[in-house]
Short mmCIF file of C-alpha atoms in Angstrom, two decimals:
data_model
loop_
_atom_site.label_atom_id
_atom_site.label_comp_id
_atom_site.label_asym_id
_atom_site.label_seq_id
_atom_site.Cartn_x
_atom_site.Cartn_y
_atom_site.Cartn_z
CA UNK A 47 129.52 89.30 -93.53
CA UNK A 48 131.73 91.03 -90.87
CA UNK A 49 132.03 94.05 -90.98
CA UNK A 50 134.41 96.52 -91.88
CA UNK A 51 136.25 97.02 -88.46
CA UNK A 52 135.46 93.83 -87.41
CA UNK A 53 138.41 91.45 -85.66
CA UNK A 54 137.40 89.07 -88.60
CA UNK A 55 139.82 91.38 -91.06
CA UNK A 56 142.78 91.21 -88.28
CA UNK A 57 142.72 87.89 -87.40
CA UNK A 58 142.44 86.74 -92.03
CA UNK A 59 145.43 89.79 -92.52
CA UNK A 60 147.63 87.92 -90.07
CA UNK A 61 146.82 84.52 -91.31
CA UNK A 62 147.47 84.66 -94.48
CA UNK A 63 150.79 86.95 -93.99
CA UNK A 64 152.26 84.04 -92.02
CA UNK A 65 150.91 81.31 -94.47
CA UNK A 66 152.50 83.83 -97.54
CA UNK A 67 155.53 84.62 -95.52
CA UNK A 68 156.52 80.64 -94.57
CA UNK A 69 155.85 79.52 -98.35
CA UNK A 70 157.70 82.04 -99.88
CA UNK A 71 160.69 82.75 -97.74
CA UNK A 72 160.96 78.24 -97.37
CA UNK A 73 161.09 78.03 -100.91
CA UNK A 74 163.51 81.34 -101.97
CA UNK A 75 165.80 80.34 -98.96
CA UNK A 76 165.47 76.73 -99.95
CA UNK A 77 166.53 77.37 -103.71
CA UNK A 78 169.37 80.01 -102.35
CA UNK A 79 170.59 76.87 -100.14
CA UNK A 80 170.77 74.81 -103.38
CA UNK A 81 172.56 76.74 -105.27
CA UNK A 82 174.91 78.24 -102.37
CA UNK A 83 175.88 75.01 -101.58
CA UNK A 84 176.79 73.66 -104.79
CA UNK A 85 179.44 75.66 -105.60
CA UNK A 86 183.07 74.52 -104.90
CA UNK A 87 184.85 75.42 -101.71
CA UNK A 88 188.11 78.04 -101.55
CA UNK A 89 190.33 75.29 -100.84
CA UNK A 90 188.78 73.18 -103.81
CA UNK A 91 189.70 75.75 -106.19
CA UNK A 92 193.12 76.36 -104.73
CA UNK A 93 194.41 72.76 -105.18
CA UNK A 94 192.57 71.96 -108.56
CA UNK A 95 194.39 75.58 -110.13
CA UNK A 96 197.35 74.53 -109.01
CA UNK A 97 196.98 71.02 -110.46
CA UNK A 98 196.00 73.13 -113.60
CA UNK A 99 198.98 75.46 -113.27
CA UNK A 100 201.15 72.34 -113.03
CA UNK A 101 199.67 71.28 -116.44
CA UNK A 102 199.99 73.85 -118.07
CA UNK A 103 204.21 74.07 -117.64
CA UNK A 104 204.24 70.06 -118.36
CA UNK A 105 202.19 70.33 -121.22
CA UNK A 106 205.28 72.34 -123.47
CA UNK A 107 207.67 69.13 -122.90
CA UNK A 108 205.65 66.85 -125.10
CA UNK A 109 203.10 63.50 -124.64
CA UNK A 110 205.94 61.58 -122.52
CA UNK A 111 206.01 64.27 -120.00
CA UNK A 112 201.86 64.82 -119.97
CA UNK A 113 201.71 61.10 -120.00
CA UNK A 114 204.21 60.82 -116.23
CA UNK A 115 202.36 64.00 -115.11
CA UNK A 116 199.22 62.65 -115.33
CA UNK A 117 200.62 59.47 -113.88
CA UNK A 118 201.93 60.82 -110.97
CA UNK A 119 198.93 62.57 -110.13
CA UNK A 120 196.74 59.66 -110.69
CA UNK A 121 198.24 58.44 -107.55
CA UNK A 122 196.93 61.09 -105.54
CA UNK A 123 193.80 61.55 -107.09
CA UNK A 124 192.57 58.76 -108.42
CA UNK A 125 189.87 59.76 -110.64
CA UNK A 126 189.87 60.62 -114.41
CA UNK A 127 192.20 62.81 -115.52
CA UNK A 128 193.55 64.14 -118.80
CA UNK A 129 194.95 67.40 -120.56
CA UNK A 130 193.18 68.47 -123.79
CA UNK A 131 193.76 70.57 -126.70
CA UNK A 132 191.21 73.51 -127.73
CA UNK A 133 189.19 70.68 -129.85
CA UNK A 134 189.56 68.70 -126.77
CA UNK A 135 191.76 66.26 -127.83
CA UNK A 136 193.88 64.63 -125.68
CA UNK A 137 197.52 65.74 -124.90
CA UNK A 138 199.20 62.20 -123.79
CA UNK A 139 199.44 59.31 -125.29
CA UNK A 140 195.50 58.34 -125.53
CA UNK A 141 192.02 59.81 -124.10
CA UNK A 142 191.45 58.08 -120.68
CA UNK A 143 187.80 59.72 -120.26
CA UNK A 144 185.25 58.88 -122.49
CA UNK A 145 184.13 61.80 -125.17
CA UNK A 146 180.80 61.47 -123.96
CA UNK A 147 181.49 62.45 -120.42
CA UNK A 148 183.50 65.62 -122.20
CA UNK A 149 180.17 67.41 -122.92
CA UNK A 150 179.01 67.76 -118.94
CA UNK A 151 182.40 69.43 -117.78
CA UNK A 152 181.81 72.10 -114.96
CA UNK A 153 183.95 75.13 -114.69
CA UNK A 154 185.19 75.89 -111.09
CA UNK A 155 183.52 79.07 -110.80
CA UNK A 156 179.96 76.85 -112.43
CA UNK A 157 177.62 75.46 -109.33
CA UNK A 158 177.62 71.83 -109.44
CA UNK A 159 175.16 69.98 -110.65
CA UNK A 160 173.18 67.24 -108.20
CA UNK A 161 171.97 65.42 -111.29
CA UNK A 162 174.68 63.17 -112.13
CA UNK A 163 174.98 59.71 -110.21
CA UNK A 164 179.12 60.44 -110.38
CA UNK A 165 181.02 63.05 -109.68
CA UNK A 166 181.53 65.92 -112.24
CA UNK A 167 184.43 66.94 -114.44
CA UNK A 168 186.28 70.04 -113.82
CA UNK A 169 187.48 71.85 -117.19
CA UNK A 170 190.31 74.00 -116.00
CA UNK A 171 191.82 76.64 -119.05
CA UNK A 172 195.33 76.11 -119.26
CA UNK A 173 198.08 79.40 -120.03
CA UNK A 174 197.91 80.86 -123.33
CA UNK A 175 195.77 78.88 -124.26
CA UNK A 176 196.79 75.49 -124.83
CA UNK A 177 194.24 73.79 -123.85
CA UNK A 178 191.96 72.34 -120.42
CA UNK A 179 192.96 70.67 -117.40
CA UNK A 180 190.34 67.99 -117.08
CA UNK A 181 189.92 66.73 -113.51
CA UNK A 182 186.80 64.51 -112.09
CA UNK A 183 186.02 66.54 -108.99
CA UNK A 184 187.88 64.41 -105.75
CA UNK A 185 185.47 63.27 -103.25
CA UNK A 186 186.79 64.96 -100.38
CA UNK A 187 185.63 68.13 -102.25
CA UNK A 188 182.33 67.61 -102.89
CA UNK A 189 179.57 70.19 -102.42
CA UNK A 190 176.40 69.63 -100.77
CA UNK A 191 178.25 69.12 -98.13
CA UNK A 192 176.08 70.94 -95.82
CA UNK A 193 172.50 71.14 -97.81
CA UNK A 194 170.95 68.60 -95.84
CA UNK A 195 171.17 70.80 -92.32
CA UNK A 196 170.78 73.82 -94.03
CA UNK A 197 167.24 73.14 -95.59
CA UNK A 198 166.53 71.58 -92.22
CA UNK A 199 166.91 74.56 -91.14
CA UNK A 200 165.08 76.41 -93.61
CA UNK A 201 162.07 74.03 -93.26
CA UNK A 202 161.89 73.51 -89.44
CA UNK A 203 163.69 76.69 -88.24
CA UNK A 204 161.55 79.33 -90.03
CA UNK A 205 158.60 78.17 -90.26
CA UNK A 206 159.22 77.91 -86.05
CA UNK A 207 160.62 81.26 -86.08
CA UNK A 208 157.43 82.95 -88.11
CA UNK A 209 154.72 80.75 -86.28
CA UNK A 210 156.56 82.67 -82.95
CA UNK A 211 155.72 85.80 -84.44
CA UNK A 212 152.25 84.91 -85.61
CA UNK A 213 151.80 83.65 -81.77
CA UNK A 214 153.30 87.39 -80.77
CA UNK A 215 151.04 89.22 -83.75
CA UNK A 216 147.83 87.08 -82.43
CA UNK A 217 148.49 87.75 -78.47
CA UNK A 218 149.10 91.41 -79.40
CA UNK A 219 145.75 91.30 -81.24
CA UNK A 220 143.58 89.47 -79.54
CA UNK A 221 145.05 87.37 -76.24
CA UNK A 222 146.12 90.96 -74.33
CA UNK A 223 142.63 92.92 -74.84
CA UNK A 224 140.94 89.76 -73.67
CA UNK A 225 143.04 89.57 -71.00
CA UNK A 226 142.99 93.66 -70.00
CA UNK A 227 139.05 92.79 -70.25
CA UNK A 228 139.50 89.71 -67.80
CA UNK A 229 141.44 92.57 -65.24
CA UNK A 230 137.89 94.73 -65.37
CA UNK A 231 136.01 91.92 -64.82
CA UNK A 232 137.68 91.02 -61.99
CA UNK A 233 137.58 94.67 -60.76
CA UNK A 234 133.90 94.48 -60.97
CA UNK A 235 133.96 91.19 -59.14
CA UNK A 236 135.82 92.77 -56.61
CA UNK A 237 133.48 95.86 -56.13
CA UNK A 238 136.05 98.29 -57.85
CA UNK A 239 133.21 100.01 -59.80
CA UNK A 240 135.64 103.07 -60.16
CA UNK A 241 138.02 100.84 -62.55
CA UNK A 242 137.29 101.32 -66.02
CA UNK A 243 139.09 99.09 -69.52
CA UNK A 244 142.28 100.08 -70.33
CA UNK A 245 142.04 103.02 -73.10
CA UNK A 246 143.63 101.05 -75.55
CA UNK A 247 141.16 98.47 -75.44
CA UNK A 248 138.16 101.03 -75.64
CA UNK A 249 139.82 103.10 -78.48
CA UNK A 250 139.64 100.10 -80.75
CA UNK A 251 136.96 100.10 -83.48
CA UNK A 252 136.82 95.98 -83.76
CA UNK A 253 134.54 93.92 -81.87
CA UNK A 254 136.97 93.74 -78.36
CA UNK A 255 136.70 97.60 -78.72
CA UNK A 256 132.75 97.46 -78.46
CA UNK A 257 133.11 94.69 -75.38
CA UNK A 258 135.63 97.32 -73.87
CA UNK A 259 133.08 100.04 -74.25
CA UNK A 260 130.46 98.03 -72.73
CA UNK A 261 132.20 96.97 -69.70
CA UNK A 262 132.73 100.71 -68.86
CA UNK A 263 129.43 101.17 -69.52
CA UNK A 264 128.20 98.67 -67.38
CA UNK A 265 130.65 99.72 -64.91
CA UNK A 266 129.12 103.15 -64.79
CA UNK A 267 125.63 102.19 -64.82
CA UNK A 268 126.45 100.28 -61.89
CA UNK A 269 128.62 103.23 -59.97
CA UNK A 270 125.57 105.39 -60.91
CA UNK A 271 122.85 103.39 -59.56
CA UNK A 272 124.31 102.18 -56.31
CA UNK A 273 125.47 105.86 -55.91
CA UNK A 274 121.59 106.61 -56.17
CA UNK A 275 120.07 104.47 -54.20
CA UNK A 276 122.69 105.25 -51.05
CA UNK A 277 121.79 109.09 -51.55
CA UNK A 278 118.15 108.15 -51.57
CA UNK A 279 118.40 105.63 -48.89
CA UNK A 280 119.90 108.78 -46.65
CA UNK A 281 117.53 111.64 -47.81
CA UNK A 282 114.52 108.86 -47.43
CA UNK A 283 115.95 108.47 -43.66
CA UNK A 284 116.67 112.38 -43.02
CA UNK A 285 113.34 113.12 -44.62
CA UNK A 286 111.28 110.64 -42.54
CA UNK A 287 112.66 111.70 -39.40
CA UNK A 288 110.69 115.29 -39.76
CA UNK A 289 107.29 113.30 -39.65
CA UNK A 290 108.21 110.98 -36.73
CA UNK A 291 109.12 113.55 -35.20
CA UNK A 292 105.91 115.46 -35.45
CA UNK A 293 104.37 112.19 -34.87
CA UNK A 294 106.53 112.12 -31.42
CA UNK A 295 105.68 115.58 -30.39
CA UNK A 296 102.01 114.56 -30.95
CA UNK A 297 102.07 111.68 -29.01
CA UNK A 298 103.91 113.54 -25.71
CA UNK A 299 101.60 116.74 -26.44
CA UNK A 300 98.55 115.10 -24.88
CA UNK A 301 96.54 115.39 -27.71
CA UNK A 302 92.79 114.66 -27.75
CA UNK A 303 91.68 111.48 -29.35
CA UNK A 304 89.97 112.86 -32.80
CA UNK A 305 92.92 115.44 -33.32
CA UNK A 306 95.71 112.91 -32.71
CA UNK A 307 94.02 110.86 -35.49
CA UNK A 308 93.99 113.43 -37.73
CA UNK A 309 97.33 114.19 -36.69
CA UNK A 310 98.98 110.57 -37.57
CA UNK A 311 96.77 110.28 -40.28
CA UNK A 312 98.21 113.02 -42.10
CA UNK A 313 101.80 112.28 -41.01
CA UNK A 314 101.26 108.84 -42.71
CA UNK A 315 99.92 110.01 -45.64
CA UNK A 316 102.93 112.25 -45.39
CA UNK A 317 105.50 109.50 -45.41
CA UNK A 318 103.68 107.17 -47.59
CA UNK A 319 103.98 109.77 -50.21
CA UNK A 320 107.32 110.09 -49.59
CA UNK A 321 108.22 106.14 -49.84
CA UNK A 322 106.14 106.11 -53.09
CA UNK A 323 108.23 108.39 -54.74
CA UNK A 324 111.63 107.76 -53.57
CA UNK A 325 110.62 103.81 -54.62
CA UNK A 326 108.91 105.12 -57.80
CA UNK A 327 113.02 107.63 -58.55
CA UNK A 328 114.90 104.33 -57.43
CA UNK A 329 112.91 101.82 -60.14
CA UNK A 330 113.22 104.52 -62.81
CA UNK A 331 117.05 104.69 -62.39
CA UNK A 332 117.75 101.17 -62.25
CA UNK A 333 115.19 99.84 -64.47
CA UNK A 334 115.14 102.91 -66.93
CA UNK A 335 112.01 101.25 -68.61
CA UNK A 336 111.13 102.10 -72.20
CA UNK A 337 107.45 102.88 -72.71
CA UNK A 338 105.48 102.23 -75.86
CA UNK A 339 104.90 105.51 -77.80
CA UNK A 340 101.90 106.70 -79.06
CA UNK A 341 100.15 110.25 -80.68
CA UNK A 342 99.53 112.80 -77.67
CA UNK A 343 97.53 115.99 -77.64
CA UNK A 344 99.44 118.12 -75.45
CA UNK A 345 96.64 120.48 -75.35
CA UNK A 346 93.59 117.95 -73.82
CA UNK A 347 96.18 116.92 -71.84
CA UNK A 348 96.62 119.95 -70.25
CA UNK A 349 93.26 120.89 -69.94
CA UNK A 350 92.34 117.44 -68.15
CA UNK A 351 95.58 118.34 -65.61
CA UNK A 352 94.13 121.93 -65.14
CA UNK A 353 90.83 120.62 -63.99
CA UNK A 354 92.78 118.79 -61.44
CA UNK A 355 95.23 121.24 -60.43
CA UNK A 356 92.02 123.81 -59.90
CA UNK A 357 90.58 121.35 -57.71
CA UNK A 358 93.84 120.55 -55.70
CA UNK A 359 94.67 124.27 -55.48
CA UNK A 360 91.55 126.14 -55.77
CA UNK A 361 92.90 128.07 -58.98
CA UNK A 362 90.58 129.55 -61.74
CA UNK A 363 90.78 128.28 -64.89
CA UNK A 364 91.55 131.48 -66.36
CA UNK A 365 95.67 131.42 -64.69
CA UNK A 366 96.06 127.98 -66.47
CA UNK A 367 95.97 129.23 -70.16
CA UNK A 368 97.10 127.00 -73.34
CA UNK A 369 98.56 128.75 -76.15
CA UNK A 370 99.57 126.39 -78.19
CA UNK A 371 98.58 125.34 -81.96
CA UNK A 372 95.45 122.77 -82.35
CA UNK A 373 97.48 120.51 -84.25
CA UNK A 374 100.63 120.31 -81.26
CA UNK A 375 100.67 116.37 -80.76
CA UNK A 376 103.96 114.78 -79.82
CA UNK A 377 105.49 111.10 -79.68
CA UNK A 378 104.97 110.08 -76.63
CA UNK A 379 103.77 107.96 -73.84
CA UNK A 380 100.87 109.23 -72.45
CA UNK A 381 100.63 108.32 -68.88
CA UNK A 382 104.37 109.68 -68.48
CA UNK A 383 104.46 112.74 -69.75
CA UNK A 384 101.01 113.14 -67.86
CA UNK A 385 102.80 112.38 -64.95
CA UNK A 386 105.68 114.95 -65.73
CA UNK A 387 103.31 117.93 -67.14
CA UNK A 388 101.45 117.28 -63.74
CA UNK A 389 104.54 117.24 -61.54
CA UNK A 390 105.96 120.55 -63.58
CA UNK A 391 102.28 121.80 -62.89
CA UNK A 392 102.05 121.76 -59.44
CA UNK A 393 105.72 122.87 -59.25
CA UNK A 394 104.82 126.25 -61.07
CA UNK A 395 101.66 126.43 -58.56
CA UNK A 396 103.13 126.15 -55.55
CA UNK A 397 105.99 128.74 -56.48
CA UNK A 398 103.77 131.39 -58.08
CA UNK A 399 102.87 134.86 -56.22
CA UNK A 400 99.01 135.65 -54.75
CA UNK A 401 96.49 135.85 -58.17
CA UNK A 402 99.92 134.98 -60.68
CA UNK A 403 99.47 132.50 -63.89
CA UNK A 404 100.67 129.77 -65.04
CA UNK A 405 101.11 129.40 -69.16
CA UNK A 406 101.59 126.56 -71.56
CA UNK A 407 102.83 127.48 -74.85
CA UNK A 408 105.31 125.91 -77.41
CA UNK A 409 106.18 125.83 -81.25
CA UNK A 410 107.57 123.51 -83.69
CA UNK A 411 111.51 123.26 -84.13
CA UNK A 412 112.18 120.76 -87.27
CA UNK A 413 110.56 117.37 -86.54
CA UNK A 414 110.27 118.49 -82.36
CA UNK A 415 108.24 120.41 -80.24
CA UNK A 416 109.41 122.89 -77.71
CA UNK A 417 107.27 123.37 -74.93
CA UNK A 418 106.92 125.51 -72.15
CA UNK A 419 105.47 125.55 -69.07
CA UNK A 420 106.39 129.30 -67.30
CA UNK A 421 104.87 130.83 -64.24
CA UNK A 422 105.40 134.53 -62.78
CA UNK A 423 107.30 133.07 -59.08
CA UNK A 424 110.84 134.57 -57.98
CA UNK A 425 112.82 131.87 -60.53
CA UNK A 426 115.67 130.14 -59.76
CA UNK A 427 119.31 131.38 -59.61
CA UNK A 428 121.49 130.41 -62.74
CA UNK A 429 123.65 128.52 -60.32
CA UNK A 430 121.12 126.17 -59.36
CA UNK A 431 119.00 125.92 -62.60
CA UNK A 432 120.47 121.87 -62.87
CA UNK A 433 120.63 121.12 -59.15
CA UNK A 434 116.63 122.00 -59.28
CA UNK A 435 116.25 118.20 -61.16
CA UNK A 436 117.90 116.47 -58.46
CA UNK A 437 116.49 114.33 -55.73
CA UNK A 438 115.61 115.83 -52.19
CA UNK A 439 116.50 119.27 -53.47
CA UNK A 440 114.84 122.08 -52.27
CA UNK A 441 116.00 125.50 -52.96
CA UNK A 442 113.77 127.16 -50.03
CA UNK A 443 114.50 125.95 -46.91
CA UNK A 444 111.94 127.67 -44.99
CA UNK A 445 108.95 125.55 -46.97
CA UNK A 446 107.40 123.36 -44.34
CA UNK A 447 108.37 119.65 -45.47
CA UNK A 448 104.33 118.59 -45.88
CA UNK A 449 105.24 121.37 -48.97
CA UNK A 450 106.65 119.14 -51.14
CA UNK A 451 110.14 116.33 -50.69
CA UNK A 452 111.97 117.77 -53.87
CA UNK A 453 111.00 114.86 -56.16
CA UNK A 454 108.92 115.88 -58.62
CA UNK A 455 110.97 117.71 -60.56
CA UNK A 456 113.74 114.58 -60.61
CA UNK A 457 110.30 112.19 -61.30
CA UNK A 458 109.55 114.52 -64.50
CA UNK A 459 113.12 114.66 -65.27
CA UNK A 460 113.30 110.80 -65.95
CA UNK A 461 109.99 110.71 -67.45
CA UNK A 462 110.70 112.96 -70.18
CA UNK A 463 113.78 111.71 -70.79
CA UNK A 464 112.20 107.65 -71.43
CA UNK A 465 110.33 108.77 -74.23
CA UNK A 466 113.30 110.38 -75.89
CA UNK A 467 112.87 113.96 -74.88
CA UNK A 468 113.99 116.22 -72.82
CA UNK A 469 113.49 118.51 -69.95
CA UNK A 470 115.62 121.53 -68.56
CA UNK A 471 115.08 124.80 -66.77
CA UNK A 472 115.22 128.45 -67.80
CA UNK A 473 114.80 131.94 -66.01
CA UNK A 474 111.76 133.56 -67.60
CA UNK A 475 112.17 137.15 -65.75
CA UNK A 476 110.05 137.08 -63.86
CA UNK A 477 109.41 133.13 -63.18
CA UNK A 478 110.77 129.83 -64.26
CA UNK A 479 110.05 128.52 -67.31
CA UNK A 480 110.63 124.24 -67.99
CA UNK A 481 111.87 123.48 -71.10
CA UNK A 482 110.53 120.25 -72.84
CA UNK A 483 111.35 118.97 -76.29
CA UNK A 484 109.50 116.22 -77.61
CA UNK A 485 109.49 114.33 -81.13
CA UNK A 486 106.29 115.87 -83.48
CA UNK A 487 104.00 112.73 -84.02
CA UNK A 488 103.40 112.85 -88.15
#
């Protein structure tokens, strides 16, 4: 069943108006028609009152003079005629219409009837009451006249005229989204990834409101990711050039044969990293994969990280303290947020002071966990507490490049924020502290 907003309920409302509308204004305009049309003209009723008016002086001078009236106007209309009394008897000399036709006289003000195979009788009073005028209606005044053009009109004209505005009602409704929809898609076909549906379109609740929507969406996505990958494709190239360079330097130094090995060597290892994780940022953008969720213990997760952050760094194990709950286990995936805990971990190392610490500790907040990973380094200022999470940032510029390319924060960033959490940045005074928030596995 559609549903409530859907285009369905439009499309039936404006149907069934027009199918309501053309059946009930054909047949109220159609029966108006009829009985418009049946009355008797102004001219009609003119020249049969003054027939009447005629009558009615003749009618004081006796049968003789009824009997020459009506003769005389038998010549000029030659249908029945006759003057009657109030118990419609007639005035000459003898009846000349038959008493049964005396029971379907019209009045001239009465519509005519379209029943009879003749024409009708007109009963006209006569003065003070004397009696009727009876006349049988001339031909030249019959209604009806126009009826047959008029209900043409009624049954060609408006049902023309209200299909037009169905036609008007449906391209408002349907035909001019689809076609504001056809102008984005052409946009996008056109590499205009800055256009975006016309607001009208995307306000709407209905089904063309949710394509709308999703072509902006699309459009944005695609804006956003080809916006990525050129900044990563020029802070891959300015990045790489600090290793080839060291790599030229080595090579025009003269350098023995063992340390210029170990000299490229570690300049390739440099860049390889480097490639890895600008290629690992780009996939993660453009892909934005959604990894299967399972129960995580955040705490033998950190202490398996720990073991290899000691190794890496030559930390104790003492200045990587847990302090969180036995029973902290999130929703997660568990070789991401390894990944990000591990990136945020080595962050917090490199950054802290000679002999500082590095803490994990959290608590529960409704059906999350917040999490926090703080160390005792110089922080970050306020200003640049969101730039920290982009790519190729680094906030110290005197850090030797083989220090770190600014990606593991942005790595962690996306991580955290596939398996529905999320990560931010806050001073701890001293230090930095990383947010996460993560859904409590039940």
């Amino acid at each position: 069943m559609p549903g409530r907003h859907s285009l369905f309920w439009r499309l039936a409302a404006l149907l069934v108006t027009f199918c309501l509308l053309v059946i009930s204004l054909s047949g109220s305009w159609g029966s108006w028609i009829d009985l418009q049309t049946s009355y008797l003209s102004g001219e009609a009723r003119r020249v049969l009152q003054g027939y009447a008016d005629e009558a009615g002086r003749v009618v004081w001078d006796g049968p003789e003079a009824v009997d020459a009236f009506l003769g005389d106007l038998k010549q000029r209309e030659p249908g029945a005629l006759d003057l009657l009394d109030a118990h419609l008897q007639s005035l000459g000399s003898g009846p000349s219409i038959e008493p049964n036709l005396l029971t379907r006289m019209r009045r001239l003000e009465w519509p005519m009837s379209r029943r009879s195979q003749t024409l009708p009788l007109i009963s006209i009073p006569l003065a003070e009451g004397r009696g009727y005028f009876v006349i049988q209606l001339p031909e030249r005044y019959r209604p009806w006249r126009y009826r047959a053009l008029l209900k043409a009109m009624v049954q060609y004209l408006i049902p023309a005229g209200l299909t037009l505005l169905f036609c008007i009602g449906l391209y408002r409704v349907l035909i001019a989204p689809l076609a504001r929809l056809r102008e984005q898609a052409n946009a996008l076909h056109a590499d205009n990834l800055g256009a975006r549906v016309d607001p009208r379109v995307a306000r709407r609740s209905d089904e063309l409101g949710e394509l709308g929507r999703a072509f902006d969406h699309m459009a944005g996505r695609l804006a956003e990711s080809l916006g990525l990958q050129r900044q990563l494709l020029r802070d891959l190239s300015h990045e790489l050039r600090t290793p080839l360079s060291r790599l030229q330097v080595a090579s025009e130094a003269g350098l023995g044969g063992a340390e210029l090995e170990e000299r490229v060597r570690r300049e390739v290892e440099v860049m390889r990293t480097l490639v890895d994780s600008t290629l690992e940022l780009a996939w993660m953008d453009t892909e934005r994969p959604q990894p299967a969720l399972e129960p995580v213990e955040v705490g033998a997760l950190w202490e398996i990280l720990c073991e290899d952050a000691c190794f890496e760094s030559g930390w104790g194990l003492r200045r990587l303290p847990c302090r969180l709950p036995a029973d902290c286990r999130v929703l997660g995936s568990l070789n991401a947020l390894a990944r990000a805990l591990e990136n945020i971990l080595r962050n917090a190392i490199r950054h802290s002071p000679e002999g500082g610490c590095v803490c994990l500790d959290g608590r529960r907040e409704g059906d999350c966990w917040l999490l926090w990973v703080e160390d005792q380094g110089p922080g970050v200022a306020e200003s640049e507490l969101q730039r920290i999470f982009q790519p190729f940032i680094r906030l110290n510029a005197a850090r030797p490049g083989g220090d770190g390319f600014g990606l593991g924060l942005a790595i962690a960033h996306r991580l955290i924020r596939q398996q529905g959490g999320r990560l931010w940045a806050e001073n701890g005074h001293p230090g930095l502290r990383m947010m996460l928030r993560l859904k409590m596995y039940v």
